[in-house]
XYZ file of C-alpha atoms in Angstrom:
573
model
C 111.489 96.472 112.124
C 112.097 96.206 115.887
C 115.013 93.868 115.257
C 116.578 96.231 112.714
C 116.320 99.129 115.148
C 117.789 97.405 118.195
C 119.535 94.047 117.605
C 122.835 95.291 116.190
C 123.229 98.007 118.828
C 122.501 95.576 121.641
C 125.017 93.123 120.189
C 127.643 95.887 120.129
C 127.018 96.756 123.772
C 127.127 93.107 124.778
C 130.431 92.611 122.981
C 131.933 95.791 124.448
C 130.840 95.400 128.065
C 130.451 91.629 128.374
C 126.730 91.666 129.133
C 124.898 88.340 129.250
C 121.423 89.409 130.340
C 119.367 92.569 129.674
C 119.250 93.216 133.415
C 123.041 93.557 133.448
C 122.936 96.004 130.532
C 120.220 98.245 131.966
C 121.662 98.137 135.503
C 125.078 99.223 134.223
C 123.769 101.902 131.853
C 121.323 103.487 134.325
C 123.401 102.605 137.427
C 120.345 101.118 139.042
C 119.624 97.750 140.636
C 115.936 98.663 140.686
C 115.721 98.557 136.896
C 117.540 95.209 136.885
C 114.741 93.760 139.030
C 112.053 95.477 136.971
C 113.446 93.904 133.795
C 113.248 90.506 135.467
C 109.692 91.340 136.512
C 108.715 92.222 132.936
C 110.354 88.999 131.792
C 108.250 87.099 134.325
C 105.012 88.816 133.212
C 105.888 88.081 129.583
C 107.236 84.545 129.856
C 104.611 82.810 132.018
C 101.551 83.762 129.926
C 103.470 83.416 126.627
C 104.720 79.901 127.414
C 101.332 79.143 128.957
C 99.418 79.914 125.761
C 101.851 77.768 123.733
C 101.145 74.847 126.053
C 97.435 75.586 125.890
C 97.652 75.473 122.095
C 99.485 72.134 122.350
C 96.666 70.729 124.471
C 93.988 71.969 122.033
C 95.936 70.495 119.118
C 96.375 66.988 120.509
C 92.855 66.894 121.955
C 91.385 67.834 118.574
C 93.593 65.591 116.446
C 92.799 62.613 118.685
C 89.035 63.370 118.547
C 89.010 63.868 122.325
C 90.945 60.695 123.177
C 93.829 62.721 124.669
C 92.544 65.227 127.277
C 93.886 68.752 126.834
C 95.286 68.969 130.354
C 97.076 65.622 130.058
C 98.682 66.786 126.803
C 99.795 70.038 128.481
C 101.530 68.132 131.307
C 103.288 65.672 128.997
C 104.525 68.305 126.567
C 105.679 70.544 129.431
C 107.747 67.630 130.750
C 109.310 67.071 127.316
C 110.078 70.805 127.093
C 111.717 70.759 130.520
C 113.954 67.805 129.637
C 115.661 69.332 126.608
C 115.750 72.931 127.911
C 117.256 71.903 131.247
C 119.715 69.487 129.650
C 120.876 71.581 126.742
C 120.575 75.267 127.576
C 120.564 78.177 125.133
C 122.852 76.606 122.487
C 120.870 73.381 122.294
C 117.608 75.306 122.043
C 119.061 77.408 119.183
C 120.095 74.318 117.204
C 116.784 72.561 117.777
C 114.896 75.648 116.644
C 116.589 75.517 113.229
C 114.756 72.246 112.586
C 111.568 73.474 114.249
C 111.559 76.615 112.048
C 111.712 74.475 108.886
C 108.898 72.244 110.183
C 106.774 75.291 111.030
C 107.113 76.746 107.517
C 106.493 73.344 105.939
C 103.330 72.822 107.980
C 101.788 76.196 107.078
C 102.574 75.742 103.366
C 101.336 72.135 103.236
C 98.056 72.808 105.011
C 97.303 75.910 102.962
C 98.100 74.150 99.674
C 96.073 71.042 100.606
C 93.032 73.122 101.569
C 93.256 75.028 98.286
C 93.313 71.703 96.445
C 90.383 70.460 98.559
C 88.331 73.499 97.557
C 89.183 72.883 93.917
C 91.902 75.418 93.086
C 92.022 79.169 92.644
C 88.922 79.356 90.425
C 86.777 77.632 93.049
C 88.358 79.806 95.758
C 87.394 82.960 93.861
C 83.867 81.636 93.395
C 83.623 80.846 97.103
C 84.909 84.295 98.121
C 82.407 85.893 95.728
C 79.626 83.927 97.360
C 80.886 84.903 100.806
C 80.761 88.590 99.813
C 77.207 88.141 98.515
C 75.554 86.383 101.449
C 77.510 87.856 104.377
C 74.968 89.429 106.728
C 77.559 91.391 108.744
C 78.278 94.659 106.924
C 80.642 97.596 107.494
C 79.226 101.162 107.663
C 79.922 101.432 103.916
C 77.844 98.323 103.273
C 80.742 95.989 102.451
C 81.171 92.397 103.620
C 83.086 92.528 106.881
C 85.430 89.807 105.594
C 86.753 91.977 102.796
C 86.822 95.526 104.192
C 88.257 97.383 107.190
C 85.155 98.874 108.861
C 86.540 102.224 110.093
C 89.672 104.107 111.105
C 88.655 104.131 114.787
C 85.454 103.540 116.679
C 84.119 104.695 120.022
C 83.823 101.585 122.161
C 84.640 100.636 125.690
C 85.199 96.890 125.627
C 86.779 95.954 122.306
C 83.408 95.159 120.721
C 81.929 97.396 118.067
C 78.589 98.436 116.681
C 79.908 97.578 113.215
C 80.624 94.124 111.894
C 84.252 93.803 112.976
C 86.495 95.124 115.777
C 89.442 95.163 113.337
C 89.445 98.886 112.630
C 92.586 100.549 111.233
C 93.424 101.594 114.810
C 93.205 98.019 116.053
C 95.282 96.682 113.148
C 98.058 99.240 113.718
C 98.157 98.932 117.517
C 98.031 95.122 117.426
C 100.973 95.211 114.984
C 102.716 97.508 117.485
C 101.969 94.969 120.225
C 103.642 92.181 118.273
C 106.829 94.270 118.276
C 106.830 93.370 121.970
C 108.242 89.975 121.065
C 111.545 91.510 119.924
C 111.636 94.269 122.539
C 111.065 91.735 125.342
C 114.077 90.895 127.562
C 114.430 87.467 125.944
C 115.439 88.893 122.565
C 118.108 91.060 124.174
C 119.719 87.829 125.385
C 119.511 86.375 121.874
C 121.254 89.488 120.566
C 124.074 89.074 123.135
C 124.397 85.380 122.306
C 124.970 85.939 118.568
C 128.549 85.324 117.496
C 128.358 88.078 114.873
C 125.723 90.481 113.515
C 126.497 89.318 109.973
C 123.366 87.146 109.990
C 121.018 89.871 111.241
C 120.177 91.548 107.939
C 119.582 88.328 105.930
C 117.440 86.927 108.731
C 115.386 90.081 109.248
C 114.866 90.930 105.582
C 114.889 87.698 103.574
C 113.976 85.022 106.118
C 111.398 86.958 108.148
C 110.003 89.785 106.023
C 110.239 88.053 102.635
C 109.911 84.297 103.184
C 107.864 84.146 106.393
C 105.818 87.152 105.269
C 104.967 85.443 101.981
C 103.996 82.225 103.777
C 101.697 84.046 106.193
C 100.054 86.418 103.722
C 99.296 83.626 101.268
C 99.038 80.244 102.995
C 97.685 81.393 106.376
C 95.097 83.497 104.537
C 94.156 80.420 102.521
C 93.592 78.490 105.745
C 91.301 81.185 107.106
C 89.275 81.519 103.920
C 89.109 77.759 103.423
C 87.714 77.517 106.930
C 84.839 79.803 105.938
C 84.139 77.938 102.758
C 84.172 74.605 104.616
C 81.615 75.828 107.151
C 83.501 77.331 110.063
C 81.307 80.416 110.256
C 78.425 79.885 112.652
C 76.596 83.029 111.558
C 75.964 81.477 108.151
C 76.194 77.828 108.983
C 73.251 77.063 111.246
C 71.869 73.704 110.172
C 74.503 73.611 107.420
C 72.812 76.312 105.314
C 75.999 77.962 104.154
C 77.602 74.626 103.310
C 74.563 73.755 101.216
C 74.862 77.034 99.280
C 78.522 76.345 98.620
C 77.684 72.824 97.376
C 75.042 74.157 94.997
C 76.870 77.210 93.743
C 80.493 76.136 93.400
C 80.195 72.368 93.622
C 82.244 71.911 96.783
C 81.752 68.409 98.147
C 82.584 67.966 101.834
C 81.069 65.630 104.414
C 78.437 67.371 106.547
C 79.950 66.051 109.788
C 83.318 67.579 108.943
C 81.664 70.884 108.082
C 79.731 71.073 111.336
C 82.837 70.183 113.368
C 84.384 73.400 112.070
C 81.495 75.596 113.246
C 82.654 78.330 115.639
C 86.213 76.994 115.562
C 88.195 80.235 115.693
C 90.656 79.125 118.351
C 91.091 75.507 117.175
C 90.475 76.042 113.451
C 93.898 74.807 112.330
C 93.798 71.411 114.090
C 90.210 70.898 112.894
C 91.277 71.659 109.330
C 94.139 69.194 109.736
C 91.686 66.583 110.936
C 89.766 66.785 107.644
C 92.483 64.536 106.161
C 92.467 61.969 108.997
C 90.561 59.287 107.073
C 92.235 59.701 103.689
C 95.811 60.582 104.682
C 96.445 59.797 108.366
C 100.211 59.955 107.828
C 99.800 63.553 106.648
C 97.899 64.482 109.803
C 100.755 63.027 111.796
C 103.297 65.110 109.868
C 101.245 68.296 110.242
C 100.860 67.618 113.974
C 104.646 67.296 114.337
C 105.059 70.575 112.414
C 102.555 72.361 114.673
C 104.101 71.003 117.888
C 107.568 72.015 116.654
C 106.352 75.582 116.208
C 104.794 75.657 119.653
C 107.817 74.107 121.379
C 110.278 76.455 119.683
C 108.758 79.659 121.068
C 108.302 78.137 124.517
C 111.885 76.887 124.707
C 113.369 80.203 123.585
C 111.654 82.333 126.227
C 111.954 79.735 128.989
C 115.731 79.390 128.503
C 116.449 83.086 128.383
C 114.236 84.001 131.337
C 115.613 81.375 133.685
C 119.123 82.573 132.804
C 117.981 86.076 133.799
C 116.697 84.802 137.143
C 120.036 83.154 137.801
C 122.294 86.029 136.708
C 120.159 88.997 137.808
C 118.610 87.743 141.063
C 120.399 84.692 142.437
C 124.024 85.713 141.826
C 123.899 89.419 142.759
C 121.605 89.161 145.794
C 121.512 85.558 147.124
C 124.728 83.710 146.194
C 127.376 86.265 145.078
C 130.069 83.566 144.895
C 127.981 80.910 143.194
C 130.056 78.639 140.967
C 129.105 77.839 137.393
C 127.859 74.433 138.583
C 125.613 76.055 141.196
C 124.273 78.545 138.668
C 123.402 75.747 136.232
C 121.645 73.817 139.003
C 119.517 76.781 139.989
C 118.803 77.646 136.368
C 117.302 74.159 135.972
C 115.336 74.602 139.207
C 113.998 77.948 137.955
C 113.062 76.274 134.681
C 110.911 73.784 136.547
C 109.267 76.503 138.661
C 108.516 78.858 135.740
C 107.269 75.960 133.628
C 104.995 74.930 136.491
C 103.548 78.446 136.647
C 103.032 78.401 132.860
C 101.271 75.038 133.059
C 98.986 76.439 135.761
C 98.208 79.438 133.547
C 97.505 77.169 130.554
C 95.200 74.949 132.578
C 93.225 77.792 134.183
C 93.059 80.517 131.500
C 89.636 80.864 129.900
C 90.662 83.604 127.451
C 91.213 82.845 123.794
C 94.782 82.277 122.674
C 94.973 85.518 120.706
C 93.783 87.545 123.729
C 96.234 85.898 126.172
C 99.060 86.277 123.669
C 98.167 89.933 123.151
C 98.622 90.628 126.875
C 102.044 88.970 126.899
C 103.436 90.869 123.912
C 101.910 94.151 125.126
C 103.911 93.750 128.353
C 107.064 92.942 126.394
C 106.628 96.178 124.447
C 106.979 98.200 127.653
C 110.769 97.695 127.410
C 110.759 99.996 124.361
C 111.594 103.328 126.134
C 114.498 101.694 127.973
C 115.828 100.289 124.709
C 115.389 103.615 122.943
C 117.282 105.254 125.814
C 120.261 102.925 125.796
C 120.495 102.640 121.982
C 119.621 106.184 120.887
C 118.618 108.813 123.498
C 120.879 109.626 126.486
C 118.193 112.071 127.677
C 116.081 109.320 129.327
C 117.026 109.183 133.024
C 117.009 106.368 135.537
C 113.972 107.713 137.405
C 112.102 108.397 134.156
C 112.608 104.890 132.781
C 111.757 103.142 136.078
C 108.563 105.130 136.712
C 107.601 104.936 133.032
C 108.047 101.153 132.911
C 105.866 100.609 135.981
C 103.250 103.043 134.640
C 103.188 101.319 131.229
C 102.693 97.873 132.735
C 99.807 99.184 134.872
C 98.243 100.884 131.840
C 98.368 97.609 129.866
C 96.698 95.690 132.670
C 94.111 98.457 133.166
C 93.003 98.237 129.518
C 92.804 94.426 129.540
C 90.169 92.116 131.000
C 92.290 91.463 134.108
C 92.188 95.172 135.012
C 88.392 95.189 134.938
C 88.269 92.060 137.068
C 90.563 93.576 139.702
C 88.516 96.782 139.736
C 85.278 94.814 140.267
C 86.923 92.905 143.127
C 87.568 96.266 144.827
C 83.976 97.372 144.328
C 84.119 99.672 141.291
C 84.103 99.443 137.520
C 86.616 100.909 135.085
C 84.830 103.303 132.704
C 86.772 102.339 129.563
C 86.804 98.504 129.549
C 89.106 96.402 127.386
C 90.757 97.992 124.316
C 88.855 101.311 124.386
C 88.352 103.026 120.998
C 89.359 99.730 119.351
C 92.944 100.498 120.356
C 94.957 97.596 121.746
C 96.297 97.706 125.327
C 99.886 97.731 124.010
C 99.357 101.232 122.617
C 97.755 102.554 125.808
C 100.654 101.106 127.786
C 103.407 102.475 125.589
C 101.713 105.901 125.289
C 101.601 106.236 129.092
C 105.090 104.773 129.406
C 106.729 107.210 126.978
C 104.872 110.207 128.363
C 105.816 109.409 131.973
C 109.405 108.565 130.982
C 109.865 111.890 129.182
C 108.236 113.871 131.995
C 110.288 112.414 134.847
C 113.466 112.461 132.780
C 112.912 116.236 132.482
C 112.319 116.919 136.169
C 114.702 114.191 137.492
C 117.509 114.223 134.907
C 120.333 112.325 136.765
C 122.800 115.059 135.768
C 125.675 113.327 137.550
C 125.256 110.179 135.455
C 124.845 111.904 132.078
C 128.539 111.624 131.185
C 128.406 107.919 132.087
C 125.480 107.350 129.728
C 127.060 109.423 126.983
C 130.117 107.109 127.024
C 127.810 104.307 125.822
C 126.414 106.526 123.070
C 129.875 107.669 121.925
C 130.810 104.014 121.536
C 127.643 103.349 119.503
C 128.264 106.450 117.372
C 131.769 105.179 116.591
C 130.599 101.696 115.581
C 126.971 101.962 114.433
C 126.559 105.446 113.010
C 125.218 105.793 109.468
C 128.269 106.402 107.200
C 128.851 110.029 106.246
C 128.131 109.395 102.576
C 124.644 108.081 103.426
C 123.501 110.555 106.081
C 121.630 112.565 103.468
C 119.371 109.476 103.131
C 118.261 109.604 106.781
C 115.261 111.907 106.118
C 114.219 109.580 103.257
C 114.434 106.585 105.605
C 112.215 108.306 108.172
C 109.700 109.404 105.545
C 109.546 106.007 103.831
C 108.987 104.198 107.160
C 106.209 106.549 108.281
C 104.495 106.441 104.878
C 104.644 102.632 104.843
C 103.174 102.414 108.358
C 100.379 104.828 107.453
C 99.285 102.948 104.324
C 100.160 99.344 105.189
C 98.863 99.054 108.785
C 97.571 102.542 109.624
C 94.615 104.746 108.601
C 95.632 104.567 104.951
C 94.660 100.910 104.900
C 91.082 102.119 104.361
C 92.094 102.899 100.743
C 92.746 99.171 100.307
C 89.043 98.378 100.718
C 88.261 99.515 97.159
C 91.648 100.246 95.489
C 91.486 97.083 93.392
C 87.736 96.570 93.081
C 84.452 96.782 94.936
C 84.380 94.236 97.839
C 80.740 93.433 97.022
C 81.271 93.021 93.257
C 83.671 90.157 92.497
C 83.555 90.976 88.791
C 85.512 94.170 89.587
C 88.297 92.417 91.518
C 91.356 93.409 89.487
C 93.526 90.459 90.556
C 90.731 87.979 91.111
C 90.909 88.353 94.887
C 89.306 90.915 97.251
C 90.903 94.355 97.074
C 92.034 94.371 100.713
C 93.973 91.118 100.206
C 95.683 92.495 97.092
C 96.453 95.722 99.012
C 98.124 93.741 101.775
C 100.194 91.715 99.284
C 101.370 95.014 97.771
C 102.111 96.419 101.258
C 104.091 93.254 102.082
C 106.264 93.668 98.970
C 106.884 97.325 99.749
C 107.689 96.395 103.362
C 110.377 93.934 102.254
C 112.034 96.643 100.176
C 111.769 99.131 103.032
C 113.383 96.787 105.549
C 116.191 95.940 103.098
C 116.806 99.682 102.656
C 116.999 100.228 106.442
C 119.006 97.092 107.193
C 121.642 97.231 104.406
C 122.047 100.627 102.671
C 121.302 102.476 105.936
C 123.632 99.945 107.718
C 121.263 99.361 110.692
C 121.867 95.607 110.578
C 125.260 95.249 108.875
C 128.674 94.466 110.339
C 130.177 97.437 112.223
C 132.725 99.452 110.277
C 135.264 99.160 113.112
C 136.474 96.220 115.160
C 134.756 95.959 118.554
C 137.145 95.562 121.457
C 135.889 94.388 124.835
C 136.510 96.856 127.676
C 138.731 94.438 129.565
C 141.009 94.372 126.490
C 141.413 98.159 126.701
C 141.532 98.708 130.471
C 142.505 95.387 132.028
C 142.567 95.535 135.848
C 141.159 99.099 135.860
C 137.815 97.915 134.425
C 135.913 97.466 137.774
C 136.937 100.961 138.894
C 136.008 102.384 135.516
C 132.527 100.913 135.668
C 132.048 102.171 139.221
C 132.980 105.672 138.077
C 136.109 105.844 140.241
C 138.296 106.635 137.236
């Protein structure tokens, strides 16, 4: 959804004005070097923890697969060195080509592991029996008395630290705001660079709708769910697996036969569940474990390489060249880009080696920070009202609000001798939402009182260009209200408060005999929401033309104005 809203419009601006980095785009649009540096700062806050958690996951993976033979820290250092070699040598184009292969390996690994675990359990019938047993003996219940595995506990809950009095912190509010946080991946500065680098937007709609929403969505909602549920049935839940009790019930009731040692290795394995599940096949199919390991490492390396490459290019183009070496040659820029790659990678390695948070928590902070670019993107792509002062102050405020509602904010407060009254993720609402709520409010307020009236015509020139090339065709403008309504309805029912209806829509979570499709109601609800989401994104991307080729040819400014371009951009003409 974030890609459909912003990628095409950013590509158009890059093609028109010759932008290479997001800092260049925002600095030109808002006529501010401050925002250029802030964008680099957000990129730094996003990239180091994001790459760090990928390396941390690599270390966990190899340590687990080798049964402790390879220390986690050693694996982190080696894989960081490998990452540096091909990123520094090849640059953005090489990373893009490598990621094609890595994407295929990632999908193959998720499908293979999910299918193998389903076969290990004994097929869909045994899976249903196991889920029914899980619903029966689960001791953690929602306020409505349902198993916390198969029901969303509440819409929202009063809490100050992300923990809840009910069985699960995954309220509807947490689900929706965490989904919002993940949008931070595509609103982060790195994805703006990927938009600029695209040769044509012709691939945007197929990638966003059919590759991501349809194919990747299907893989995640089926095969990743199978991995999670198989983990429970194989003994990964410590609450019901003390002394192997749950495993024994599974053996007796559904006839699942798994070695006790393997079961107990899975106990409490939330963060390293996938490598432990892979290791179940080490004795019978060691070659398969090797293949799955390669698939997992490919996935980890692909995300790291993408953000590392784009951010070091930003450091070179937005800091080094404008402020340190204005006349730097291409050779000098490439040298310093490689140097920055080594420095940023070193910081990410340090983060990976020292972070004690779980991977999902560390990743949540990174994407929440990336989401704080949203008001600036909305301003440049849609709303000329947002002023320079509003966006700058809003961005800083949003970043501070994210940190204040995360663990790090509480730690800083304690270091200064006081305690924050709300803790982490208050009201089971993720820090990304608190950050963007503050960000948008502050941006709108300061844009009203500090409107940059003298620059409004300059900003409107960008929007006139976008209107000419990206506006919804006249014959389809009557569909705009429908597009808005459909999107809001989908959000409400698929990831918002309406998800509560999914608890019982297709059967009672505690009564497997009532499960209409043979699976818990909430899983069936999400499959239905996924299908509706694919159709919605196709409607926005293609009929509403948000991700299709522009109706008019895009001419670069230097083609239209030639030698007058520098004066035009300065506002002298």
